[in-house]
């Protein structure tokens, strides 16, 4: 599955020398670790706009209600970048992207907290890159992260899980799909969703229960939006422990008191941060195989995301 996953990326993160100073901002995690598992679609908006390398720096500057993209020599590239970005992100439709990694702080690519020079001349970290803005507007459910945030283990795990789920959604909705397939997809992702949000789990459950009565396009959009929004909320040890305890219930009468106690202890030690989640999860996988619990065997939470 991993070879087929396609992820957009700011070209400089792969080591391409496209920055204003002729350099790059290679990220080892993005280029080496993520790059070993996905096919990248690199884009450098500033080079593709024809600004050349090296080039004077660009800044975001507030002018009234608008934020303009202005070069150090005074030329305003806002309109041309907005037009280029809208066309470029539309063309990404042909790439079937399942995620995007953007370069932080860039006036073109930055996702959050990009410097905006206020009318006072003082910068505030309140902006978003012009290309990133167009990307999110056109692909609001696409998993998007900055390379800086991917240094954080929880954010990285969350991003990779969302990319996998989005990729599976793309596979589901390619070609002719049935409501039954959406229900089966949702059933397989129930515990994964529950690890992120109980409210989202209930909301998606209600949506799928009404699926037959819905227009197909509406169902596809609502399910995609609901799943990706739910998974954006970070799973915590407490939420994971609740899911693991929930799974324990499926072994009632099938495992002996010693195995039950061993699982309970592993879940509690994970919740307290003493051991990693893989320990109780491995025990659960073992019992799922041994006892043949079909519902759990079909859960992506148990089978993993494939990374
Ligand atoms: S941050 Fe974006 S625009 Fe700047 S060099 Fe990297 S890819 Fe190009």
PDB file of C-alpha atoms and ligand atoms in Angstrom:
ATOM      1  CA  UNK A   1       0.000   0.000   0.000  1.00  0.00           C
ATOM      2  CA  UNK A   2       2.759   2.442   1.005  1.00  0.00           C
ATOM      3  CA  UNK A   3       4.273   2.731  -2.508  1.00  0.00           C
ATOM      4  CA  UNK A   4       0.973   4.008  -3.820  1.00  0.00           C
ATOM      5  CA  UNK A   5       0.641   6.830  -1.281  1.00  0.00           C
ATOM      6  CA  UNK A   6       1.424  10.199  -2.845  1.00  0.00           C
ATOM      7  CA  UNK A   7       2.284  13.218  -0.704  1.00  0.00           C
ATOM      8  CA  UNK A   8       2.845  16.814  -1.796  1.00  0.00           C
ATOM      9  CA  UNK A   9       5.902  18.546  -0.351  1.00  0.00           C
ATOM     10  CA  UNK A  10       7.671  21.906  -0.411  1.00  0.00           C
ATOM     11  CA  UNK A  11      10.625  21.149  -2.722  1.00  0.00           C
ATOM     12  CA  UNK A  12      13.256  22.715  -0.442  1.00  0.00           C
ATOM     13  CA  UNK A  13      12.486  20.099   2.246  1.00  0.00           C
ATOM     14  CA  UNK A  14      13.831  17.413  -0.086  1.00  0.00           C
ATOM     15  CA  UNK A  15      17.142  19.235  -0.484  1.00  0.00           C
ATOM     16  CA  UNK A  16      16.299  20.931  -3.785  1.00  0.00           C
ATOM     17  CA  UNK A  17      18.170  24.236  -4.055  1.00  0.00           C
ATOM     18  CA  UNK A  18      15.153  26.422  -4.674  1.00  0.00           C
ATOM     19  CA  UNK A  19      15.247  28.896  -1.781  1.00  0.00           C
ATOM     20  CA  UNK A  20      15.719  32.650  -2.236  1.00  0.00           C
ATOM     21  CA  UNK A  21      19.408  32.286  -1.326  1.00  0.00           C
ATOM     22  CA  UNK A  22      20.001  29.336  -3.644  1.00  0.00           C
ATOM     23  CA  UNK A  23      20.016  26.920  -0.715  1.00  0.00           C
ATOM     24  CA  UNK A  24      17.634  24.308   0.616  1.00  0.00           C
ATOM     25  CA  UNK A  25      16.036  23.299   3.922  1.00  0.00           C
ATOM     26  CA  UNK A  26      16.381  19.547   3.723  1.00  0.00           C
ATOM     27  CA  UNK A  27      14.489  17.707   6.450  1.00  0.00           C
ATOM     28  CA  UNK A  28      15.975  14.285   7.181  1.00  0.00           C
ATOM     29  CA  UNK A  29      12.670  12.998   8.508  1.00  0.00           C
ATOM     30  CA  UNK A  30      10.732  14.161   5.448  1.00  0.00           C
ATOM     31  CA  UNK A  31      13.327  13.236   2.815  1.00  0.00           C
ATOM     32  CA  UNK A  32      14.616   9.955   4.270  1.00  0.00           C
ATOM     33  CA  UNK A  33      12.020   8.441   6.593  1.00  0.00           C
ATOM     34  CA  UNK A  34       8.749   9.641   5.069  1.00  0.00           C
ATOM     35  CA  UNK A  35      10.328   9.544   1.599  1.00  0.00           C
ATOM     36  CA  UNK A  36      11.053   5.811   1.954  1.00  0.00           C
ATOM     37  CA  UNK A  37       7.323   5.148   2.361  1.00  0.00           C
ATOM     38  CA  UNK A  38       5.585   7.571  -0.003  1.00  0.00           C
ATOM     39  CA  UNK A  39       5.979   9.017  -3.478  1.00  0.00           C
ATOM     40  CA  UNK A  40       6.543  12.761  -3.230  1.00  0.00           C
ATOM     41  CA  UNK A  41       5.070  15.406  -5.494  1.00  0.00           C
ATOM     42  CA  UNK A  42       7.448  18.351  -4.910  1.00  0.00           C
ATOM     43  CA  UNK A  43       6.292  21.912  -5.573  1.00  0.00           C
ATOM     44  CA  UNK A  44       8.211  25.172  -5.118  1.00  0.00           C
ATOM     45  CA  UNK A  45       5.598  27.876  -5.705  1.00  0.00           C
ATOM     46  CA  UNK A  46       8.132  30.711  -5.947  1.00  0.00           C
ATOM     47  CA  UNK A  47      10.290  28.987  -8.550  1.00  0.00           C
ATOM     48  CA  UNK A  48       7.244  27.778 -10.501  1.00  0.00           C
ATOM     49  CA  UNK A  49       5.974  31.369 -10.514  1.00  0.00           C
ATOM     50  CA  UNK A  50       9.218  32.265 -12.314  1.00  0.00           C
ATOM     51  CA  UNK A  51      10.930  34.221  -9.543  1.00  0.00           C
ATOM     52  CA  UNK A  52      14.272  32.486 -10.122  1.00  0.00           C
ATOM     53  CA  UNK A  53      17.038  31.423  -7.751  1.00  0.00           C
ATOM     54  CA  UNK A  54      18.598  33.319  -6.055  1.00  0.00           C
ATOM     55  CA  UNK A  55      15.963  36.037  -5.664  1.00  0.00           C
ATOM     56  CA  UNK A  56      15.187  38.876  -3.237  1.00  0.00           C
ATOM     57  CA  UNK A  57      13.193  37.742  -0.189  1.00  0.00           C
ATOM     58  CA  UNK A  58       9.409  37.969   0.013  1.00  0.00           C
ATOM     59  CA  UNK A  59       7.397  39.215   2.991  1.00  0.00           C
ATOM     60  CA  UNK A  60       3.759  39.273   3.994  1.00  0.00           C
ATOM     61  CA  UNK A  61       2.709  42.853   4.732  1.00  0.00           C
ATOM     62  CA  UNK A  62      -0.669  43.965   6.095  1.00  0.00           C
ATOM     63  CA  UNK A  63      -2.353  46.667   4.053  1.00  0.00           C
ATOM     64  CA  UNK A  64      -5.784  47.451   5.483  1.00  0.00           C
ATOM     65  CA  UNK A  65      -7.913  44.280   5.426  1.00  0.00           C
ATOM     66  CA  UNK A  66      -5.570  42.501   3.040  1.00  0.00           C
ATOM     67  CA  UNK A  67      -2.206  40.807   3.473  1.00  0.00           C
ATOM     68  CA  UNK A  68       0.103  41.394   0.520  1.00  0.00           C
ATOM     69  CA  UNK A  69       3.119  39.407  -0.637  1.00  0.00           C
ATOM     70  CA  UNK A  70       5.864  41.915  -1.359  1.00  0.00           C
ATOM     71  CA  UNK A  71       9.456  41.406  -2.510  1.00  0.00           C
ATOM     72  CA  UNK A  72      12.355  43.171  -0.817  1.00  0.00           C
ATOM     73  CA  UNK A  73      12.676  45.398  -3.933  1.00  0.00           C
ATOM     74  CA  UNK A  74       9.047  46.569  -3.485  1.00  0.00           C
ATOM     75  CA  UNK A  75       7.374  44.503  -6.207  1.00  0.00           C
ATOM     76  CA  UNK A  76       3.961  43.120  -5.163  1.00  0.00           C
ATOM     77  CA  UNK A  77       3.441  39.468  -6.160  1.00  0.00           C
ATOM     78  CA  UNK A  78       0.170  38.882  -4.295  1.00  0.00           C
ATOM     79  CA  UNK A  79      -2.147  38.686  -7.281  1.00  0.00           C
ATOM     80  CA  UNK A  80       0.175  36.650  -9.476  1.00  0.00           C
ATOM     81  CA  UNK A  81       0.930  34.193  -6.641  1.00  0.00           C
ATOM     82  CA  UNK A  82      -2.785  33.834  -5.797  1.00  0.00           C
ATOM     83  CA  UNK A  83      -3.642  33.145  -9.444  1.00  0.00           C
ATOM     84  CA  UNK A  84      -0.763  30.687  -9.874  1.00  0.00           C
ATOM     85  CA  UNK A  85      -1.550  28.940  -6.546  1.00  0.00           C
ATOM     86  CA  UNK A  86      -5.248  28.450  -7.380  1.00  0.00           C
ATOM     87  CA  UNK A  87      -4.331  26.871 -10.733  1.00  0.00           C
ATOM     88  CA  UNK A  88      -1.519  24.749  -9.268  1.00  0.00           C
ATOM     89  CA  UNK A  89      -3.572  23.285  -6.422  1.00  0.00           C
ATOM     90  CA  UNK A  90      -6.369  22.502  -8.871  1.00  0.00           C
ATOM     91  CA  UNK A  91      -3.892  20.467 -10.931  1.00  0.00           C
ATOM     92  CA  UNK A  92      -3.061  18.396  -7.839  1.00  0.00           C
ATOM     93  CA  UNK A  93      -6.343  16.594  -8.562  1.00  0.00           C
ATOM     94  CA  UNK A  94      -4.388  14.468 -11.063  1.00  0.00           C
ATOM     95  CA  UNK A  95      -1.841  13.486  -8.396  1.00  0.00           C
ATOM     96  CA  UNK A  96      -4.293  11.856  -5.960  1.00  0.00           C
ATOM     97  CA  UNK A  97      -2.427  13.244  -2.974  1.00  0.00           C
ATOM     98  CA  UNK A  98      -3.100  11.714   0.447  1.00  0.00           C
ATOM     99  CA  UNK A  99      -1.187  14.394   2.369  1.00  0.00           C
ATOM    100  CA  UNK A 100       1.047  17.451   2.138  1.00  0.00           C
ATOM    101  CA  UNK A 101       4.142  18.608   4.045  1.00  0.00           C
ATOM    102  CA  UNK A 102       4.782  22.339   3.937  1.00  0.00           C
ATOM    103  CA  UNK A 103       7.858  24.385   4.860  1.00  0.00           C
ATOM    104  CA  UNK A 104       7.205  26.392   8.000  1.00  0.00           C
ATOM    105  CA  UNK A 105       7.573  30.203   8.189  1.00  0.00           C
ATOM    106  CA  UNK A 106       7.527  30.687   4.408  1.00  0.00           C
ATOM    107  CA  UNK A 107       5.353  33.521   2.998  1.00  0.00           C
ATOM    108  CA  UNK A 108       4.363  31.058   0.253  1.00  0.00           C
ATOM    109  CA  UNK A 109       4.310  27.640   1.954  1.00  0.00           C
ATOM    110  CA  UNK A 110       3.935  28.330   5.703  1.00  0.00           C
ATOM    111  CA  UNK A 111       0.831  26.797   7.257  1.00  0.00           C
ATOM    112  CA  UNK A 112       0.549  28.718  10.523  1.00  0.00           C
ATOM    113  CA  UNK A 113       2.216  31.562  12.417  1.00  0.00           C
ATOM    114  CA  UNK A 114       3.939  33.047   9.362  1.00  0.00           C
ATOM    115  CA  UNK A 115       5.347  36.546  10.010  1.00  0.00           C
ATOM    116  CA  UNK A 116       3.070  39.365   8.854  1.00  0.00           C
ATOM    117  CA  UNK A 117       4.541  42.869   8.982  1.00  0.00           C
ATOM    118  CA  UNK A 118       1.833  45.056  10.458  1.00  0.00           C
ATOM    119  CA  UNK A 119       1.282  48.660   9.352  1.00  0.00           C
ATOM    120  CA  UNK A 120       3.300  49.701  12.408  1.00  0.00           C
ATOM    121  CA  UNK A 121       6.261  47.848  10.851  1.00  0.00           C
ATOM    122  CA  UNK A 122       6.236  45.330  13.699  1.00  0.00           C
ATOM    123  CA  UNK A 123       5.881  41.659  12.646  1.00  0.00           C
ATOM    124  CA  UNK A 124       3.319  39.363  14.229  1.00  0.00           C
ATOM    125  CA  UNK A 125       3.276  35.602  13.720  1.00  0.00           C
ATOM    126  CA  UNK A 126      -0.290  35.612  12.483  1.00  0.00           C
ATOM    127  CA  UNK A 127      -0.184  34.680   8.784  1.00  0.00           C
ATOM    128  CA  UNK A 128      -0.378  31.808   6.362  1.00  0.00           C
ATOM    129  CA  UNK A 129       1.570  31.437   3.123  1.00  0.00           C
ATOM    130  CA  UNK A 130      -0.285  32.401  -0.041  1.00  0.00           C
ATOM    131  CA  UNK A 131       0.178  28.965  -1.646  1.00  0.00           C
ATOM    132  CA  UNK A 132      -0.768  27.178   1.598  1.00  0.00           C
ATOM    133  CA  UNK A 133      -3.946  29.279   1.765  1.00  0.00           C
ATOM    134  CA  UNK A 134      -4.990  28.160  -1.714  1.00  0.00           C
ATOM    135  CA  UNK A 135      -4.103  24.533  -0.908  1.00  0.00           C
ATOM    136  CA  UNK A 136      -6.322  24.444   2.185  1.00  0.00           C
ATOM    137  CA  UNK A 137      -9.148  26.226   0.434  1.00  0.00           C
ATOM    138  CA  UNK A 138      -9.197  23.724  -2.454  1.00  0.00           C
ATOM    139  CA  UNK A 139      -8.440  20.583  -0.384  1.00  0.00           C
ATOM    140  CA  UNK A 140      -9.950  21.269   3.041  1.00  0.00           C
ATOM    141  CA  UNK A 141      -9.856  17.636   4.229  1.00  0.00           C
ATOM    142  CA  UNK A 142      -6.345  16.773   2.996  1.00  0.00           C
ATOM    143  CA  UNK A 143      -3.940  16.015   5.886  1.00  0.00           C
ATOM    144  CA  UNK A 144      -1.454  18.914   5.867  1.00  0.00           C
ATOM    145  CA  UNK A 145       1.429  19.523   8.248  1.00  0.00           C
ATOM    146  CA  UNK A 146       4.591  21.596   8.511  1.00  0.00           C
ATOM    147  CA  UNK A 147       7.953  19.865   8.755  1.00  0.00           C
ATOM    148  CA  UNK A 148       8.673  21.635  12.058  1.00  0.00           C
ATOM    149  CA  UNK A 149       5.592  20.181  13.737  1.00  0.00           C
ATOM    150  CA  UNK A 150       6.518  16.697  12.503  1.00  0.00           C
ATOM    151  CA  UNK A 151       9.433  16.731  14.983  1.00  0.00           C
ATOM    152  CA  UNK A 152       6.803  16.197  17.679  1.00  0.00           C
ATOM    153  CA  UNK A 153       6.094  12.481  18.068  1.00  0.00           C
ATOM    154  CA  UNK A 154       2.358  12.846  18.782  1.00  0.00           C
ATOM    155  CA  UNK A 155       1.807  15.235  15.852  1.00  0.00           C
ATOM    156  CA  UNK A 156       3.867  13.007  13.564  1.00  0.00           C
ATOM    157  CA  UNK A 157       1.905   9.882  14.514  1.00  0.00           C
ATOM    158  CA  UNK A 158      -1.339  11.787  14.037  1.00  0.00           C
ATOM    159  CA  UNK A 159      -0.305  13.037  10.588  1.00  0.00           C
ATOM    160  CA  UNK A 160       0.777   9.584   9.387  1.00  0.00           C
ATOM    161  CA  UNK A 161      -2.465   8.036  10.626  1.00  0.00           C
ATOM    162  CA  UNK A 162      -4.502  10.693   8.799  1.00  0.00           C
ATOM    163  CA  UNK A 163      -2.512  10.197   5.577  1.00  0.00           C
ATOM    164  CA  UNK A 164      -3.179   6.436   5.718  1.00  0.00           C
ATOM    165  CA  UNK A 165      -6.881   6.952   6.396  1.00  0.00           C
ATOM    166  CA  UNK A 166      -7.195   9.545   3.623  1.00  0.00           C
ATOM    167  CA  UNK A 167      -5.455   7.184   1.212  1.00  0.00           C
ATOM    168  CA  UNK A 168      -7.873   4.379   2.095  1.00  0.00           C
ATOM    169  CA  UNK A 169     -10.794   6.801   1.637  1.00  0.00           C
ATOM    170  CA  UNK A 170      -9.483   7.656  -1.838  1.00  0.00           C
ATOM    171  CA  UNK A 171      -9.348   3.952  -2.676  1.00  0.00           C
ATOM    172  CA  UNK A 172     -12.895   3.511  -1.367  1.00  0.00           C
ATOM    173  CA  UNK A 173     -14.365   6.366  -3.373  1.00  0.00           C
ATOM    174  CA  UNK A 174     -12.531   5.585  -6.613  1.00  0.00           C
ATOM    175  CA  UNK A 175     -14.794   4.138  -9.257  1.00  0.00           C
ATOM    176  CA  UNK A 176     -18.208   2.770  -8.313  1.00  0.00           C
ATOM    177  CA  UNK A 177     -18.766   2.414  -4.561  1.00  0.00           C
ATOM    178  CA  UNK A 178     -21.757   1.284  -2.571  1.00  0.00           C
ATOM    179  CA  UNK A 179     -23.247   2.489   0.701  1.00  0.00           C
ATOM    180  CA  UNK A 180     -22.467  -0.986   2.060  1.00  0.00           C
ATOM    181  CA  UNK A 181     -18.774  -0.377   1.386  1.00  0.00           C
ATOM    182  CA  UNK A 182     -18.925   2.936   3.280  1.00  0.00           C
ATOM    183  CA  UNK A 183     -20.556   1.154   6.218  1.00  0.00           C
ATOM    184  CA  UNK A 184     -17.856  -1.562   6.128  1.00  0.00           C
ATOM    185  CA  UNK A 185     -15.119   1.092   5.913  1.00  0.00           C
ATOM    186  CA  UNK A 186     -16.571   2.913   8.892  1.00  0.00           C
ATOM    187  CA  UNK A 187     -16.926  -0.294  10.906  1.00  0.00           C
ATOM    188  CA  UNK A 188     -13.213  -1.015  10.386  1.00  0.00           C
ATOM    189  CA  UNK A 189     -12.254   2.493  11.579  1.00  0.00           C
ATOM    190  CA  UNK A 190     -14.555   2.726  14.613  1.00  0.00           C
ATOM    191  CA  UNK A 191     -11.958   2.100  17.306  1.00  0.00           C
ATOM    192  CA  UNK A 192      -9.369   4.254  15.528  1.00  0.00           C
ATOM    193  CA  UNK A 193     -11.857   7.149  15.588  1.00  0.00           C
ATOM    194  CA  UNK A 194     -12.786   6.466  19.214  1.00  0.00           C
ATOM    195  CA  UNK A 195      -9.123   6.938  20.168  1.00  0.00           C
ATOM    196  CA  UNK A 196      -9.403  10.525  18.893  1.00  0.00           C
ATOM    197  CA  UNK A 197     -12.870  11.659  19.946  1.00  0.00           C
ATOM    198  CA  UNK A 198     -15.964  10.118  21.490  1.00  0.00           C
ATOM    199  CA  UNK A 199     -18.141  12.901  20.063  1.00  0.00           C
ATOM    200  CA  UNK A 200     -16.759  12.393  16.541  1.00  0.00           C
ATOM    201  CA  UNK A 201     -17.263   8.625  16.915  1.00  0.00           C
ATOM    202  CA  UNK A 202     -20.949   9.162  17.754  1.00  0.00           C
ATOM    203  CA  UNK A 203     -21.441  11.766  15.011  1.00  0.00           C
ATOM    204  CA  UNK A 204     -19.953   9.486  12.342  1.00  0.00           C
ATOM    205  CA  UNK A 205     -22.045   6.581  13.641  1.00  0.00           C
ATOM    206  CA  UNK A 206     -25.240   8.646  13.179  1.00  0.00           C
ATOM    207  CA  UNK A 207     -24.107   9.725   9.709  1.00  0.00           C
ATOM    208  CA  UNK A 208     -23.466   6.160   8.570  1.00  0.00           C
ATOM    209  CA  UNK A 209     -26.796   5.011  10.062  1.00  0.00           C
ATOM    210  CA  UNK A 210     -28.550   7.551   7.779  1.00  0.00           C
ATOM    211  CA  UNK A 211     -26.302   6.821   4.784  1.00  0.00           C
ATOM    212  CA  UNK A 212     -28.904   5.045   2.667  1.00  0.00           C
ATOM    213  CA  UNK A 213     -31.188   8.086   2.702  1.00  0.00           C
ATOM    214  CA  UNK A 214     -28.439  10.490   1.634  1.00  0.00           C
ATOM    215  CA  UNK A 215     -27.411  11.754  -1.761  1.00  0.00           C
ATOM    216  CA  UNK A 216     -24.172   9.938  -2.743  1.00  0.00           C
ATOM    217  CA  UNK A 217     -22.076  13.078  -3.245  1.00  0.00           C
ATOM    218  CA  UNK A 218     -23.351  14.480   0.049  1.00  0.00           C
ATOM    219  CA  UNK A 219     -22.497  11.237   1.860  1.00  0.00           C
ATOM    220  CA  UNK A 220     -18.999  11.139   0.400  1.00  0.00           C
ATOM    221  CA  UNK A 221     -18.305  14.757   1.370  1.00  0.00           C
ATOM    222  CA  UNK A 222     -19.843  14.482   4.863  1.00  0.00           C
ATOM    223  CA  UNK A 223     -18.084  11.211   5.678  1.00  0.00           C
ATOM    224  CA  UNK A 224     -14.695  12.442   4.424  1.00  0.00           C
ATOM    225  CA  UNK A 225     -15.063  15.719   6.354  1.00  0.00           C
ATOM    226  CA  UNK A 226     -16.274  13.954   9.509  1.00  0.00           C
ATOM    227  CA  UNK A 227     -13.541  11.316   9.527  1.00  0.00           C
ATOM    228  CA  UNK A 228     -10.708  13.724   8.836  1.00  0.00           C
ATOM    229  CA  UNK A 229     -11.959  16.254  11.396  1.00  0.00           C
ATOM    230  CA  UNK A 230     -12.273  13.515  14.015  1.00  0.00           C
ATOM    231  CA  UNK A 231      -8.782  12.192  13.343  1.00  0.00           C
ATOM    232  CA  UNK A 232      -7.244  15.664  13.515  1.00  0.00           C
ATOM    233  CA  UNK A 233      -7.960  15.694  17.256  1.00  0.00           C
ATOM    234  CA  UNK A 234      -4.955  14.197  19.007  1.00  0.00           C
ATOM    235  CA  UNK A 235      -5.299  10.780  20.579  1.00  0.00           C
ATOM    236  CA  UNK A 236      -4.014  10.808  24.188  1.00  0.00           C
ATOM    237  CA  UNK A 237      -2.825   7.947  26.449  1.00  0.00           C
ATOM    238  CA  UNK A 238      -6.112   8.265  28.383  1.00  0.00           C
ATOM    239  CA  UNK A 239      -8.218   7.940  25.195  1.00  0.00           C
ATOM    240  CA  UNK A 240      -6.068   5.047  23.939  1.00  0.00           C
ATOM    241  CA  UNK A 241      -6.426   3.321  27.333  1.00  0.00           C
ATOM    242  CA  UNK A 242     -10.232   3.649  27.053  1.00  0.00           C
ATOM    243  CA  UNK A 243     -10.139   1.984  23.627  1.00  0.00           C
ATOM    244  CA  UNK A 244      -7.878  -0.805  24.901  1.00  0.00           C
ATOM    245  CA  UNK A 245     -10.234  -1.384  27.858  1.00  0.00           C
ATOM    246  CA  UNK A 246     -13.168  -1.447  25.434  1.00  0.00           C
ATOM    247  CA  UNK A 247     -11.381  -4.176  23.447  1.00  0.00           C
ATOM    248  CA  UNK A 248     -10.756  -6.173  26.595  1.00  0.00           C
ATOM    249  CA  UNK A 249     -14.528  -6.677  26.816  1.00  0.00           C
ATOM    250  CA  UNK A 250     -14.487  -8.704  23.567  1.00  0.00           C
ATOM    251  CA  UNK A 251     -12.407 -11.438  25.245  1.00  0.00           C
ATOM    252  CA  UNK A 252     -14.958 -12.119  28.004  1.00  0.00           C
ATOM    253  CA  UNK A 253     -15.134 -15.867  28.559  1.00  0.00           C
ATOM    254  CA  UNK A 254     -12.354 -16.473  26.015  1.00  0.00           C
ATOM    255  CA  UNK A 255      -9.188 -15.727  27.973  1.00  0.00           C
ATOM    256  CA  UNK A 256      -8.343 -16.968  31.459  1.00  0.00           C
ATOM    257  CA  UNK A 257      -7.982 -14.843  34.603  1.00  0.00           C
ATOM    258  CA  UNK A 258      -4.179 -14.709  34.280  1.00  0.00           C
ATOM    259  CA  UNK A 259      -4.268 -13.368  30.701  1.00  0.00           C
ATOM    260  CA  UNK A 260      -6.998 -10.906  31.701  1.00  0.00           C
ATOM    261  CA  UNK A 261      -4.906  -9.620  34.586  1.00  0.00           C
ATOM    262  CA  UNK A 262      -1.815  -9.363  32.382  1.00  0.00           C
ATOM    263  CA  UNK A 263      -3.736  -7.252  29.841  1.00  0.00           C
ATOM    264  CA  UNK A 264      -5.285  -5.044  32.540  1.00  0.00           C
ATOM    265  CA  UNK A 265      -1.842  -4.382  34.034  1.00  0.00           C
ATOM    266  CA  UNK A 266      -0.323  -3.592  30.614  1.00  0.00           C
ATOM    267  CA  UNK A 267      -3.136  -1.132  29.804  1.00  0.00           C
ATOM    268  CA  UNK A 268      -2.756   0.606  33.168  1.00  0.00           C
ATOM    269  CA  UNK A 269       1.045   0.819  32.859  1.00  0.00           C
ATOM    270  CA  UNK A 270       0.638   2.277  29.364  1.00  0.00           C
ATOM    271  CA  UNK A 271      -1.888   4.832  30.664  1.00  0.00           C
ATOM    272  CA  UNK A 272       0.633   5.870  33.345  1.00  0.00           C
ATOM    273  CA  UNK A 273       3.412   6.230  30.747  1.00  0.00           C
ATOM    274  CA  UNK A 274       5.479   3.314  32.090  1.00  0.00           C
ATOM    275  CA  UNK A 275       5.366   1.253  28.875  1.00  0.00           C
ATOM    276  CA  UNK A 276       4.555   2.106  25.219  1.00  0.00           C
ATOM    277  CA  UNK A 277       1.160   1.340  23.646  1.00  0.00           C
ATOM    278  CA  UNK A 278       2.674  -1.362  21.485  1.00  0.00           C
ATOM    279  CA  UNK A 279       2.919  -3.620  24.583  1.00  0.00           C
ATOM    280  CA  UNK A 280      -0.840  -3.947  25.382  1.00  0.00           C
ATOM    281  CA  UNK A 281      -1.607  -3.772  21.651  1.00  0.00           C
ATOM    282  CA  UNK A 282       0.686  -6.720  20.923  1.00  0.00           C
ATOM    283  CA  UNK A 283      -0.982  -8.731  23.684  1.00  0.00           C
ATOM    284  CA  UNK A 284      -4.385  -7.862  22.220  1.00  0.00           C
ATOM    285  CA  UNK A 285      -3.266  -8.865  18.717  1.00  0.00           C
ATOM    286  CA  UNK A 286      -2.121 -12.190  20.119  1.00  0.00           C
ATOM    287  CA  UNK A 287      -5.498 -12.849  21.799  1.00  0.00           C
ATOM    288  CA  UNK A 288      -7.417 -11.659  18.725  1.00  0.00           C
ATOM    289  CA  UNK A 289      -5.595 -14.269  16.636  1.00  0.00           C
ATOM    290  CA  UNK A 290      -5.874 -17.011  19.231  1.00  0.00           C
ATOM    291  CA  UNK A 291      -9.575 -16.429  20.022  1.00  0.00           C
ATOM    292  CA  UNK A 292     -10.593 -15.456  16.475  1.00  0.00           C
ATOM    293  CA  UNK A 293     -12.425 -12.225  17.432  1.00  0.00           C
ATOM    294  CA  UNK A 294     -13.504 -11.157  13.940  1.00  0.00           C
ATOM    295  CA  UNK A 295     -14.690  -7.633  14.866  1.00  0.00           C
ATOM    296  CA  UNK A 296     -11.347  -6.726  16.427  1.00  0.00           C
ATOM    297  CA  UNK A 297      -9.366  -8.481  13.680  1.00  0.00           C
ATOM    298  CA  UNK A 298     -10.979  -6.105  11.175  1.00  0.00           C
ATOM    299  CA  UNK A 299     -10.193  -2.905  13.106  1.00  0.00           C
ATOM    300  CA  UNK A 300      -7.490  -0.651  11.642  1.00  0.00           C
ATOM    301  CA  UNK A 301      -6.653   0.163  15.274  1.00  0.00           C
ATOM    302  CA  UNK A 302      -5.526  -3.462  15.633  1.00  0.00           C
ATOM    303  CA  UNK A 303      -4.084  -4.056  12.172  1.00  0.00           C
ATOM    304  CA  UNK A 304      -2.143  -0.753  12.201  1.00  0.00           C
ATOM    305  CA  UNK A 305      -1.807   2.017   9.633  1.00  0.00           C
ATOM    306  CA  UNK A 306       0.741   0.210   7.456  1.00  0.00           C
ATOM    307  CA  UNK A 307       3.662   2.609   8.173  1.00  0.00           C
TER     308      UNK A 307
HETATM  309  S1  LIG B   1       9.379  27.305   1.272  1.00  0.00           S
HETATM  310 FE1  LIG B   1       8.161  26.917  -0.549  1.00  0.00          FE
HETATM  311  S2  LIG B   1       8.509  28.687  -1.865  1.00  0.00           S
HETATM  312 FE2  LIG B   1      10.131  28.692  -0.326  1.00  0.00          FE
HETATM  313  S3  LIG B   1      11.808  27.594  -1.261  1.00  0.00           S
HETATM  314 FE3  LIG B   1      10.631  26.091  -0.111  1.00  0.00          FE
HETATM  315  S4  LIG B   1       9.227  25.245  -1.595  1.00  0.00           S
HETATM  316 FE4  LIG B   1      10.010  27.139  -2.469  1.00  0.00          FE
END
